[in-house]
XYZ file of C-alpha atoms in Angstrom:
764
model
C 0.000 0.000 0.000
C 3.030 2.282 0.364
C 3.124 2.704 -3.420
C -0.406 4.175 -3.344
C 0.530 6.695 -0.651
C 3.543 7.800 -2.699
C 1.344 7.976 -5.784
C -1.134 10.327 -4.093
C 1.705 12.526 -2.809
C 3.073 12.701 -6.357
C -0.352 13.552 -7.774
C -0.841 16.386 -5.273
C 2.554 17.880 -6.064
C 1.902 17.681 -9.799
C -1.574 19.217 -9.513
C -0.280 22.184 -7.551
C 2.035 22.993 -10.459
C -0.678 23.154 -13.119
C -2.745 26.159 -14.057
C -6.193 26.021 -15.661
C -5.145 24.090 -18.746
C -5.596 20.728 -20.396
C -3.384 17.989 -19.026
C -2.894 14.344 -19.940
C -3.193 12.283 -16.753
C -4.598 8.959 -15.636
C -6.393 10.636 -12.728
C -8.539 13.638 -11.980
C -10.257 15.334 -9.075
C -13.161 17.622 -8.224
C -13.100 20.104 -5.365
C -14.721 22.945 -3.483
C -13.244 25.368 -0.948
C -14.935 26.853 2.122
C -13.787 29.475 4.606
C -13.448 28.318 8.226
C -11.648 31.312 9.754
C -13.150 32.262 13.140
C -15.620 29.363 12.975
C -14.407 27.622 16.159
C -14.423 24.243 14.453
C -12.648 21.352 16.187
C -13.217 18.772 13.480
C -14.629 18.596 9.978
C -15.799 15.507 8.126
C -16.850 15.071 4.539
C -18.900 12.187 3.177
C -20.236 11.043 -0.159
C -21.835 8.012 -1.758
C -19.385 6.585 -4.306
C -19.093 3.489 -6.474
C -16.474 2.412 -9.016
C -17.042 0.282 -12.112
C -13.758 -0.866 -13.583
C -12.146 -3.966 -15.036
C -8.807 -2.606 -13.770
C -8.043 -3.691 -10.210
C -5.705 -0.697 -9.836
C -8.479 1.859 -10.385
C -9.925 3.588 -7.323
C -11.507 6.716 -5.889
C -10.765 8.514 -2.629
C -11.874 11.479 -0.553
C -9.372 14.213 0.300
C -9.173 17.338 2.482
C -6.549 20.088 2.255
C -6.378 22.458 5.249
C -5.024 25.895 4.271
C -3.797 28.967 6.147
C -4.463 32.601 5.254
C -1.612 32.517 2.704
C -3.225 29.540 1.023
C -0.419 27.269 2.227
C -1.257 23.693 3.130
C -1.257 22.918 6.852
C -2.195 19.296 6.325
C -3.452 17.171 3.458
C -5.296 13.924 4.249
C -6.942 11.285 2.088
C -8.889 8.094 2.465
C -6.388 5.543 3.873
C -4.874 3.330 1.193
C -6.432 0.201 2.711
C -9.849 1.793 2.225
C -9.496 3.146 -1.317
C -12.886 2.938 -2.993
C -13.014 0.162 -5.589
C -16.373 -1.511 -5.120
C -19.103 -1.730 -7.724
C -21.921 -0.767 -5.379
C -23.064 2.436 -3.753
C -21.732 2.989 -0.265
C -21.217 6.029 1.911
C -17.583 6.979 2.564
C -16.381 9.463 5.182
C -13.143 11.338 5.898
C -12.523 13.350 9.072
C -9.848 15.949 9.939
C -8.820 17.682 13.191
C -8.602 21.425 12.591
C -5.248 23.067 13.369
C -4.662 26.554 14.686
C -4.249 29.152 11.978
C -6.675 27.486 9.586
C -8.389 29.786 7.161
C -9.850 27.586 4.419
C -10.627 23.982 3.690
C -10.417 22.499 0.206
C -11.986 19.078 -0.224
C -13.218 16.712 -2.876
C -12.950 13.359 -4.625
C -9.991 12.053 -6.618
C -10.316 9.220 -9.130
C -7.485 7.177 -10.560
C -7.315 4.819 -13.527
C -9.835 3.578 -16.052
C -13.518 2.923 -15.651
C -16.561 4.803 -14.416
C -16.677 6.646 -11.093
C -20.080 7.585 -9.644
C -20.468 10.280 -6.969
C -23.616 11.489 -5.210
C -24.906 13.130 -2.011
C -21.766 15.022 -0.967
C -22.047 16.455 2.556
C -19.753 18.259 4.990
C -20.206 18.620 8.744
C -18.225 20.414 11.442
C -17.893 19.810 15.165
C -17.880 23.015 17.183
C -16.005 23.617 20.431
C -19.113 22.621 22.410
C -18.995 19.158 20.809
C -22.075 19.541 18.602
C -22.007 18.612 14.908
C -23.574 20.961 12.383
C -23.969 20.614 8.635
C -22.165 23.113 6.433
C -24.101 24.032 3.339
C -22.189 23.712 0.085
C -23.437 24.509 -3.379
C -24.529 21.741 -5.747
C -23.782 19.052 -3.166
C -26.064 16.582 -4.960
C -24.768 17.458 -8.453
C -28.273 18.405 -9.579
C -27.159 21.364 -11.706
C -26.550 20.766 -15.394
C -22.969 20.025 -16.472
C -21.823 21.733 -19.666
C -18.451 21.354 -21.382
C -17.107 19.254 -18.478
C -17.723 22.088 -16.005
C -19.611 21.247 -12.810
C -21.394 24.288 -11.343
C -19.830 25.290 -7.987
C -17.063 22.679 -8.344
C -13.548 22.955 -9.787
C -11.631 20.198 -11.518
C -8.311 19.852 -9.741
C -6.839 20.153 -6.256
C -5.094 23.533 -6.370
C -7.014 26.796 -6.717
C -5.835 27.104 -10.299
C -7.426 23.840 -11.376
C -7.020 22.097 -14.735
C -8.911 20.072 -17.358
C -8.015 16.395 -17.638
C -8.425 15.360 -21.267
C -8.743 11.683 -20.323
C -11.997 12.054 -18.376
C -15.493 13.296 -19.124
C -17.715 14.747 -16.413
C -21.398 13.917 -16.876
C -24.681 14.432 -15.090
C -26.750 11.244 -14.731
C -29.959 10.262 -12.977
C -29.399 9.494 -9.319
C -29.710 5.845 -8.317
C -30.166 6.841 -4.680
C -33.562 8.383 -5.254
C -36.747 7.698 -7.174
C -37.073 11.428 -7.906
C -35.471 13.525 -10.642
C -32.273 14.079 -8.631
C -28.930 13.812 -10.402
C -25.514 12.319 -9.671
C -22.019 12.825 -11.085
C -20.304 10.369 -13.414
C -16.566 10.774 -14.023
C -15.885 8.576 -17.021
C -12.527 7.590 -18.440
C -12.565 8.302 -22.175
C -10.707 5.091 -22.957
C -13.716 2.797 -22.800
C -13.207 -0.537 -21.110
C -14.438 -3.689 -22.796
C -16.757 -5.622 -20.510
C -15.818 -9.239 -21.118
C -18.715 -10.472 -18.996
C -21.673 -8.166 -19.673
C -25.043 -8.643 -18.038
C -27.321 -11.043 -19.878
C -29.901 -9.310 -22.077
C -33.295 -10.948 -22.630
C -35.442 -9.569 -25.439
C -39.120 -10.451 -25.265
C -41.595 -10.100 -28.109
C -45.030 -8.629 -27.469
C -47.994 -8.477 -29.827
C -48.624 -4.762 -29.233
C -45.139 -3.648 -30.217
C -46.178 -0.009 -30.621
C -48.136 0.167 -27.395
C -51.502 -0.408 -29.062
C -54.561 -0.867 -26.892
C -55.687 -4.467 -26.442
C -59.299 -5.610 -26.522
C -59.934 -9.096 -25.130
C -63.386 -10.241 -26.163
C -65.694 -12.724 -24.421
C -63.261 -13.919 -21.775
C -64.014 -15.461 -18.380
C -62.859 -12.781 -15.928
C -61.940 -14.197 -12.515
C -62.744 -12.061 -9.477
C -60.175 -13.316 -6.964
C -61.844 -11.475 -4.094
C -65.173 -13.322 -4.199
C -64.441 -16.192 -6.575
C -67.026 -15.176 -9.160
C -66.471 -15.531 -12.900
C -68.191 -13.427 -15.546
C -67.780 -13.396 -19.315
C -66.824 -9.868 -20.309
C -64.776 -7.783 -22.704
C -61.618 -6.216 -21.282
C -60.012 -3.116 -22.793
C -56.380 -2.492 -21.866
C -54.881 0.907 -22.657
C -51.934 2.938 -21.366
C -50.844 0.089 -19.129
C -54.100 -0.322 -17.206
C -57.495 -1.971 -17.356
C -59.425 0.881 -18.954
C -62.829 -0.783 -19.250
C -64.308 -4.112 -18.172
C -67.833 -4.645 -19.447
C -69.915 -6.453 -22.021
C -69.946 -5.598 -25.714
C -67.121 -3.054 -25.849
C -67.116 -1.631 -29.360
C -63.860 -2.505 -31.159
C -61.826 0.122 -32.994
C -59.479 -0.370 -35.916
C -56.452 0.641 -33.836
C -57.104 -2.045 -31.210
C -55.298 -5.369 -31.158
C -58.034 -7.973 -30.698
C -57.704 -11.206 -28.700
C -60.498 -13.772 -28.812
C -61.038 -14.789 -25.198
C -63.667 -17.433 -25.892
C -63.215 -20.478 -23.649
C -60.304 -18.796 -21.888
C -59.856 -17.317 -18.413
C -58.343 -14.002 -17.343
C -56.680 -14.084 -13.935
C -54.559 -11.420 -12.208
C -50.802 -11.729 -12.508
C -49.382 -13.654 -9.577
C -47.158 -12.384 -6.772
C -44.244 -14.165 -5.114
C -44.008 -12.413 -1.769
C -40.598 -13.774 -0.781
C -37.582 -14.269 -3.046
C -33.846 -13.512 -2.848
C -31.993 -12.415 -5.972
C -28.648 -12.751 -4.175
C -29.217 -16.519 -4.132
C -29.491 -18.794 -7.168
C -31.173 -21.888 -5.751
C -28.009 -23.858 -6.530
C -25.553 -25.852 -4.459
C -23.040 -23.034 -3.935
C -25.405 -20.229 -3.043
C -25.250 -20.363 0.770
C -21.647 -20.771 1.954
C -22.861 -20.161 5.508
C -24.814 -23.436 5.285
C -22.344 -25.552 3.285
C -18.940 -24.048 2.551
C -17.879 -25.259 -0.897
C -15.939 -22.128 -1.808
C -12.716 -24.008 -2.511
C -14.561 -25.798 -5.324
C -16.619 -22.843 -6.562
C -15.921 -19.366 -5.212
C -18.747 -17.362 -3.708
C -17.540 -14.339 -5.652
C -18.164 -16.297 -8.861
C -21.659 -17.163 -7.637
C -22.411 -13.489 -6.955
C -21.138 -12.401 -10.359
C -23.285 -15.030 -12.068
C -26.369 -13.794 -10.232
C -25.743 -10.168 -11.151
C -25.140 -11.047 -14.809
C -28.257 -13.209 -14.985
C -30.720 -11.017 -13.084
C -32.652 -10.258 -16.286
C -32.893 -13.966 -17.101
C -34.208 -14.792 -13.625
C -36.806 -12.013 -13.682
C -38.023 -12.986 -17.153
C -38.518 -16.574 -15.977
C -40.884 -15.287 -13.306
C -42.750 -13.377 -15.995
C -42.920 -16.487 -18.205
C -44.816 -18.245 -15.407
C -47.282 -15.375 -15.030
C -45.644 -14.063 -11.854
C -45.852 -10.340 -12.522
C -44.699 -9.094 -9.110
C -41.831 -10.305 -6.930
C -40.700 -9.060 -3.544
C -37.016 -9.488 -2.729
C -36.941 -9.897 1.036
C -33.354 -8.833 1.655
C -29.959 -8.855 0.010
C -26.874 -6.741 -0.657
C -27.036 -3.058 -1.541
C -26.755 -4.018 -5.216
C -30.435 -4.990 -4.908
C -31.251 -1.331 -5.449
C -29.237 -1.202 -8.674
C -31.062 -4.272 -9.983
C -34.416 -2.666 -9.152
C -33.465 0.458 -11.081
C -32.024 -1.404 -14.071
C -35.097 -3.598 -14.513
C -37.742 -1.047 -13.581
C -39.622 -1.198 -16.903
C -43.046 -2.303 -15.668
C -44.101 -3.240 -19.211
C -41.286 -5.772 -19.670
C -40.292 -7.084 -16.235
C -42.126 -8.110 -13.080
C -42.764 -5.351 -10.573
C -39.730 -5.656 -8.309
C -39.880 -4.490 -4.701
C -36.679 -4.750 -2.681
C -34.910 -4.022 0.549
C -31.212 -4.017 1.372
C -29.166 -6.091 3.827
C -31.017 -7.944 6.552
C -30.663 -6.207 9.904
C -29.675 -9.254 11.901
C -29.156 -10.434 15.448
C -26.719 -13.041 14.122
C -23.800 -12.765 11.694
C -22.771 -15.792 9.612
C -18.996 -15.857 9.170
C -19.380 -16.493 5.435
C -21.159 -13.158 5.020
C -18.500 -10.990 6.626
C -17.819 -9.628 3.149
C -18.146 -6.451 1.124
C -21.730 -5.630 0.235
C -22.974 -8.282 2.638
C -26.572 -9.510 2.376
C -26.812 -9.917 6.150
C -25.340 -7.489 8.708
C -25.406 -8.007 12.466
C -26.440 -5.145 14.712
C -24.825 -5.466 18.134
C -26.841 -2.675 19.730
C -30.073 -0.769 19.053
C -27.955 2.194 17.950
C -26.203 0.070 15.325
C -29.574 -1.205 14.112
C -30.835 2.352 13.648
C -27.706 3.213 11.646
C -28.264 0.196 9.388
C -31.795 1.384 8.641
C -30.593 4.925 7.981
C -27.911 3.641 5.628
C -30.614 2.237 3.354
C -32.846 5.314 3.355
C -31.093 7.198 0.511
C -31.765 4.186 -1.725
C -35.525 4.297 -1.079
C -36.072 0.729 0.181
C -39.600 -0.582 -0.198
C -39.445 -1.990 3.353
C -36.912 -3.171 5.962
C -36.089 -6.799 6.790
C -34.958 -8.227 10.144
C -33.321 -11.614 10.688
C -34.448 -12.337 14.252
C -32.419 -15.267 15.571
C -31.638 -15.952 19.216
C -28.498 -18.042 19.523
C -28.639 -18.096 23.339
C -30.914 -17.050 26.189
C -28.306 -14.510 27.274
C -28.725 -12.632 23.980
C -32.517 -12.647 23.956
C -33.061 -9.380 25.856
C -30.597 -7.376 23.766
C -31.887 -8.951 20.559
C -35.412 -7.808 21.360
C -34.177 -4.251 21.903
C -32.383 -4.407 18.544
C -35.530 -5.628 16.792
C -37.682 -3.005 18.487
C -35.266 -0.187 17.586
C -35.127 -1.344 13.955
C -38.909 -1.413 13.671
C -39.338 1.974 15.334
C -36.788 3.603 13.016
C -38.382 2.036 9.942
C -41.878 3.077 11.006
C -40.615 6.595 11.690
C -39.639 6.660 8.018
C -42.985 5.173 6.934
C -41.505 1.795 6.009
C -43.028 -1.575 6.792
C -40.874 -4.199 8.494
C -40.659 -7.874 7.553
C -39.276 -10.237 10.184
C -37.739 -13.703 9.909
C -38.879 -15.438 13.105
C -39.738 -19.126 12.849
C -40.247 -20.027 16.507
C -43.555 -19.179 18.175
C -42.115 -17.187 21.085
C -39.703 -15.264 18.855
C -42.493 -14.502 16.391
C -44.698 -13.192 19.198
C -41.911 -10.900 20.383
C -41.522 -9.626 16.830
C -45.246 -8.868 16.727
C -45.145 -7.107 20.088
C -42.248 -5.012 18.768
C -44.431 -3.974 15.828
C -43.598 -6.305 12.917
C -45.814 -5.838 9.862
C -44.891 -9.005 7.955
C -43.855 -12.474 9.128
C -41.890 -13.986 6.267
C -42.050 -17.630 7.400
C -44.386 -20.096 9.053
C -44.098 -20.720 12.741
C -42.579 -24.193 12.684
C -41.930 -25.309 16.267
C -45.355 -25.075 17.929
C -49.028 -24.700 17.141
C -50.232 -21.103 16.927
C -51.840 -20.036 20.206
C -54.512 -17.479 21.059
C -51.971 -14.782 21.948
C -50.296 -15.082 18.555
C -53.648 -15.060 16.746
C -54.721 -11.927 18.602
C -51.431 -10.141 17.864
C -51.676 -10.876 14.134
C -55.390 -10.135 13.820
C -55.291 -6.853 15.728
C -52.869 -5.308 13.224
C -53.612 -7.414 10.124
C -50.036 -8.659 9.922
C -49.083 -10.454 6.688
C -48.326 -14.178 7.135
C -46.047 -15.868 4.570
C -46.032 -19.686 4.882
C -42.900 -20.582 2.781
C -43.738 -24.270 3.154
C -41.173 -25.902 0.853
C -37.867 -24.150 1.490
C -36.577 -26.046 4.538
C -37.396 -29.421 3.007
C -35.588 -28.432 -0.183
C -32.363 -27.925 1.767
C -32.596 -31.473 3.091
C -33.382 -32.871 -0.359
C -30.475 -30.951 -1.893
C -27.662 -31.943 0.421
C -29.111 -35.429 0.754
C -28.985 -35.956 -3.010
C -32.743 -36.422 -3.270
C -33.732 -33.633 -5.646
C -36.620 -34.577 -7.895
C -37.114 -31.780 -10.428
C -40.469 -31.332 -12.097
C -40.971 -30.996 -15.828
C -41.242 -27.241 -15.280
C -37.962 -27.187 -13.327
C -36.149 -28.884 -16.201
C -37.704 -26.783 -18.960
C -38.476 -23.371 -17.454
C -36.008 -22.670 -14.640
C -32.499 -21.471 -15.373
C -30.630 -24.782 -15.777
C -27.309 -23.648 -14.289
C -28.428 -23.598 -10.615
C -30.448 -26.780 -11.139
C -27.423 -28.462 -12.685
C -25.249 -27.565 -9.704
C -27.504 -29.597 -7.403
C -26.144 -32.745 -9.083
C -22.550 -31.761 -8.305
C -22.720 -33.785 -5.106
C -21.863 -36.706 -7.428
C -18.558 -35.070 -8.370
C -15.578 -37.141 -7.239
C -14.096 -34.435 -5.029
C -17.459 -33.671 -3.372
C -18.664 -37.203 -2.679
C -16.795 -37.555 0.602
C -18.012 -34.153 1.805
C -21.636 -34.967 1.110
C -21.531 -38.433 2.606
C -22.040 -36.954 6.075
C -24.666 -34.527 4.779
C -26.561 -37.392 3.181
C -26.570 -39.204 6.514
C -27.785 -36.015 8.179
C -30.548 -35.679 5.591
C -31.678 -39.243 6.236
C -31.667 -38.637 9.982
C -33.534 -35.328 9.576
C -36.375 -36.694 7.471
C -38.582 -37.679 10.387
C -38.108 -34.391 12.238
C -38.613 -32.419 9.021
C -41.859 -34.287 8.343
C -43.008 -33.306 11.838
C -42.015 -29.679 11.217
C -43.899 -29.619 7.914
C -46.973 -31.030 9.657
C -46.834 -28.169 12.186
C -46.462 -25.598 9.391
C -49.422 -27.083 7.506
C -51.536 -27.048 10.661
C -50.554 -23.463 11.423
C -51.466 -22.434 7.890
C -54.945 -23.889 8.355
C -55.284 -22.058 11.679
C -54.147 -18.844 10.006
C -56.778 -19.208 7.281
C -59.522 -20.064 9.770
C -58.705 -16.896 11.720
C -58.747 -14.623 8.694
C -55.015 -13.934 8.388
C -53.786 -12.278 5.201
C -51.877 -15.181 3.656
C -49.433 -14.509 0.823
C -47.937 -17.127 -1.482
C -44.188 -16.938 -0.903
C -41.437 -19.352 -1.900
C -38.186 -17.994 -0.405
C -36.778 -18.800 -3.849
C -33.029 -18.644 -4.261
C -32.304 -20.815 -1.249
C -30.652 -24.144 -1.989
C -33.034 -26.325 -3.977
C -35.767 -23.688 -4.152
C -35.380 -22.596 -7.747
C -36.417 -19.184 -8.942
C -39.848 -19.042 -10.600
C -40.695 -22.746 -10.959
C -40.701 -23.378 -7.193
C -43.910 -21.340 -7.146
C -45.787 -24.352 -8.500
C -44.425 -26.519 -5.679
C -45.413 -23.932 -3.070
C -49.031 -23.642 -4.185
C -49.302 -27.431 -4.416
C -48.074 -27.674 -0.816
C -50.654 -25.061 0.193
C -53.300 -27.193 -1.509
C -52.164 -30.291 0.367
C -52.253 -28.305 3.613
C -55.989 -27.859 3.074
C -56.472 -24.546 1.266
C -59.051 -24.265 -1.498
C -58.180 -23.162 -5.012
C -59.808 -19.783 -4.392
C -57.876 -19.269 -1.163
C -54.634 -20.082 -2.969
C -55.469 -17.834 -5.918
C -56.314 -15.024 -3.516
C -53.034 -15.564 -1.633
C -51.201 -15.471 -4.958
C -52.735 -12.225 -6.224
C -54.607 -9.622 -4.175
C -53.036 -10.687 -0.870
C -49.593 -10.436 -2.430
C -50.397 -6.854 -3.382
C -51.360 -6.138 0.231
C -47.853 -6.962 1.499
C -46.672 -3.456 0.638
C -50.095 -1.775 0.470
C -50.311 -1.967 -3.328
C -53.809 -3.478 -3.496
C -55.205 -0.263 -4.981
C -53.050 -0.690 -8.090
C -52.256 -4.434 -8.269
C -53.621 -7.860 -7.513
C -57.049 -7.972 -9.153
C -58.719 -7.248 -12.472
C -60.471 -3.939 -11.925
C -60.795 -0.778 -13.953
C -57.955 1.650 -13.266
C -55.532 -0.980 -11.972
C -52.251 -1.896 -13.638
C -52.856 -4.394 -16.430
C -50.930 -7.349 -14.991
C -52.706 -10.588 -15.860
C -52.516 -14.028 -17.437
C -54.763 -15.553 -20.079
C -55.295 -19.227 -19.284
C -56.678 -22.102 -21.330
C -58.578 -23.576 -18.381
C -60.098 -22.539 -15.066
C -57.716 -22.407 -12.046
C -60.643 -22.379 -9.621
C -61.363 -25.927 -10.787
C -57.770 -27.127 -11.251
C -54.636 -25.331 -10.039
C -52.675 -26.865 -12.905
C -54.498 -24.357 -15.096
C -51.947 -21.809 -13.839
C -49.345 -23.705 -15.875
C -51.497 -23.612 -19.002
C -50.767 -20.019 -19.995
C -51.434 -18.571 -23.437
C -50.490 -14.927 -22.816
C -48.847 -12.959 -20.030
C -49.925 -9.324 -19.746
C -47.473 -6.983 -18.017
C -48.246 -3.312 -17.637
C -50.386 -3.492 -20.770
C -47.804 -5.358 -22.868
C -49.144 -8.690 -24.109
C -46.586 -11.473 -24.507
C -47.234 -14.910 -26.009
C -45.785 -17.172 -23.325
C -43.108 -18.654 -25.586
C -41.901 -15.217 -26.692
C -40.930 -13.994 -23.219
C -37.612 -15.830 -22.953
C -35.867 -18.027 -25.506
C -33.311 -20.690 -24.696
C -29.786 -19.773 -25.752
C -27.510 -22.520 -27.124
C -25.791 -22.770 -23.733
C -29.115 -23.079 -21.910
C -30.281 -25.849 -24.267
C -27.080 -27.829 -23.784
C -27.188 -27.443 -20.004
C -30.787 -28.625 -19.945
C -29.835 -31.935 -21.568
C -26.868 -32.267 -19.188
C -29.318 -31.902 -16.295
C -31.590 -34.579 -17.746
C -28.559 -36.857 -18.166
C -27.443 -36.353 -14.554
C -30.985 -36.867 -13.278
C -31.422 -40.035 -15.323
C -34.620 -38.517 -16.725
C -35.021 -39.607 -20.340
C -37.712 -37.048 -21.216
C -35.766 -34.121 -19.757
C -32.604 -35.342 -21.484
C -34.105 -35.680 -24.969
C -36.421 -32.647 -24.903
C -33.761 -30.117 -26.087
C -32.904 -32.299 -29.121
C -34.564 -32.217 -32.520
C -36.441 -35.372 -33.483
C -33.796 -36.323 -36.069
C -30.611 -35.147 -34.331
C -27.355 -36.886 -35.256
C -24.507 -38.222 -33.101
C -20.987 -38.385 -34.546
C -17.621 -39.652 -33.444
C -15.002 -37.161 -34.545
C -14.494 -36.310 -37.304
C -17.471 -37.663 -39.261
C -18.424 -41.185 -38.156
C -22.214 -41.323 -37.698
C -23.002 -43.393 -34.593
C -26.660 -42.602 -33.968
C -29.609 -40.685 -35.303
C -32.954 -39.489 -33.976
C -34.780 -39.670 -30.673
C -36.515 -42.960 -31.386
C -33.296 -44.781 -32.252
C -31.383 -43.314 -29.291
C -34.042 -43.448 -26.601
C -33.809 -47.066 -25.450
C -30.028 -46.980 -25.250
C -30.115 -44.000 -22.918
C -32.925 -45.543 -20.847
C -30.706 -48.581 -20.275
C -27.699 -46.360 -19.502
C -29.633 -44.442 -16.844
C -31.204 -47.574 -15.349
C -27.941 -49.506 -15.063
C -25.865 -46.576 -13.756
C -27.747 -44.705 -11.000
C -24.578 -42.792 -10.031
C -23.993 -41.556 -13.579
C -22.725 -37.977 -13.664
C -21.414 -35.616 -16.309
C -19.242 -32.801 -14.972
C -18.642 -29.824 -17.238
C -14.936 -29.162 -16.761
C -15.053 -26.198 -19.135
C -17.398 -24.743 -21.724
C -17.009 -22.539 -24.783
C -19.884 -20.962 -26.699
C -19.307 -19.829 -30.285
C -22.478 -18.681 -32.022
C -24.728 -21.721 -32.415
C -22.041 -24.141 -31.213
C -21.335 -25.183 -27.626
C -18.098 -27.044 -26.889
C -18.022 -28.892 -23.570
C -15.101 -30.632 -21.917
C -16.968 -33.370 -20.043
C -15.843 -35.742 -17.295
C -18.064 -38.816 -16.896
C -18.242 -40.814 -13.675
C -20.504 -43.584 -12.443
C -20.135 -45.843 -15.503
C -16.744 -47.427 -14.894
C -14.273 -47.610 -12.038
C -12.303 -44.709 -13.444
C -13.721 -41.466 -14.838
C -13.254 -40.746 -18.514
C -13.235 -37.490 -20.422
C -14.516 -36.365 -23.777
C -15.094 -33.248 -25.825
C -18.696 -32.767 -26.959
C -19.471 -30.301 -29.753
C -23.166 -29.384 -29.862
C -24.745 -27.606 -32.828
C -28.071 -25.810 -32.470
C -30.628 -24.752 -35.071
C -34.204 -23.522 -34.603
C -33.852 -23.751 -30.837
C -32.998 -27.468 -30.856
C -29.772 -29.484 -30.717
C -29.386 -31.018 -34.181
C -25.918 -32.544 -33.966
C -23.407 -33.762 -31.377
C -19.836 -34.695 -32.209
C -17.761 -36.513 -29.578
C -13.974 -36.275 -29.515
C -12.571 -39.098 -27.405
C -9.056 -40.157 -26.473
């Protein structure tokens, strides 16, 4: 780090020698100067929200303060310590504090950026501590960078460190929309002119809608489901400007309308998943605090995959008719994802919060941009809530876990302080509390949402009264704990929808327990899973019973999966959750209500979402059969309507060549012949390199693979490496479970018309 300190010293010396001219440097700075003479300041601190996007690990930003005397000579110059240089690709508040010396007249301060990339700056503040110990804010001009930037000149700011300033020809200064606010506020972007090439850009998913120019949609003669009372009426539905404009009989069509014949079809509101986590994939490596496999697959790699594939995950929810999702806690990058995918006509409505305010800190999450942060005191909890406020969270989440009786009293105070601070800022609070007594304490403290079932005891009269008196939301999340046991016990049993409609990468990772180097690790977990089955069955019985009690007592129940946790796949796990609710004793109407209007009530959005009513957002699904008679009708979608955009279900997300190939790998590892062959064309060809035909077509190949799967239950294909070139996917595969020793091969897959048409194997 010494080299960085010397670098900054060199930069300061160089800057002080330049006048207001163009210079060629690999760094630049912005600054303001204030007068502090006769102010009786003891200390001054500056702070700003900053993030850095760069492929170059040497790029960084820092805060600096230069204390000057009356002759404009530097008394002291301090910067962000080298160990804390700002390099992270997420918004965070950074602070720098200085003790004021005698003879001070002025303070210059600002932000310096070094290297290539993009540097984002917002919400710059400065405070001073007076001799009586009180802190007061010092007003500075254009602190939020809201004034228009012209010709690389920021109003009220100077580029440089010295009074003379300069113009760095390697950087552009731009005004951009603030990501810390949902208003029209601005932020500053300092952008290196030498554009970096992003070798791993975020996945882009282009959907195709029938009203490409925003035309109004008239659905004629469709069965409209009223999820509030369970009634169905045949009506016409006019959708315009993103909302249900008119719902009545015999609406007169106009030439500019797009017409859909709704005869013998059903219109149901878009569904809501009240509990997901976008910082988790549903795969084997997604919770290192539960099973630490980071030496086989780094958690940083898992996080990067999730960020890159956020669009893919959200579109898969939309494909299933889930038009609203609520992310119940994750890293601060949650807010960036919400902003990036905020188009309500193309993506599900996404409501988010930031890191869980927790009474327990997993060691694995003591990381930058952590999804879970422990508060040790009520004061720390309040600070964690305040840290999220500039990002406009939709609510606050608490992870309420008592690890010992000694901690229980302090933990309650932490929970109570968190809730009070959130409520003071008009934010609801969701609480993770799965034991009856802990859940009751959360309710007494003022919780608005319970994000899990009570799983240890039957709900009692005190709990029922606490929930009913304040209409607290109750989220059952019935399947998630059992999915953990199935996953690390090697007992995953994916549905047809899991194979075909979920992202296949997380699903594929669940079969990695068959990998040679992981078998010994999972042997003990498999034993634990076997031993836990009886107790888990008992827990599930309690949760089912408590769900019935909740319904009988008029609780607001919301369908919620906790998707992203190990084995609980994004989007497709919704089908498993509603089936479990059905088996617990709920009627189809109760489930449909929990999946629509009640989901909207979680964050008080029932006036704009959750039912098909005039004036509400046009989020809906057109079904081929009636879900009030058969819940499987929810899988039989013809169109998904999102904010007035109408998407044929198969035009929402298309399988890429890599996705197709991974799907057949998953079928192979599961020993599921239908899942394995589905991505192939009917007449696909198999070759031994270079051109020896060894098999052709599904019918000819099917029985051979059935025998292979039947005779080799431990069969596993590990993808050692993968290359994608256009319509070709080249996999280096390692096969185990067939012979005593593993063997390796290269498989070259060729894709046309969204099917695998040819595979060429290169063997030793």
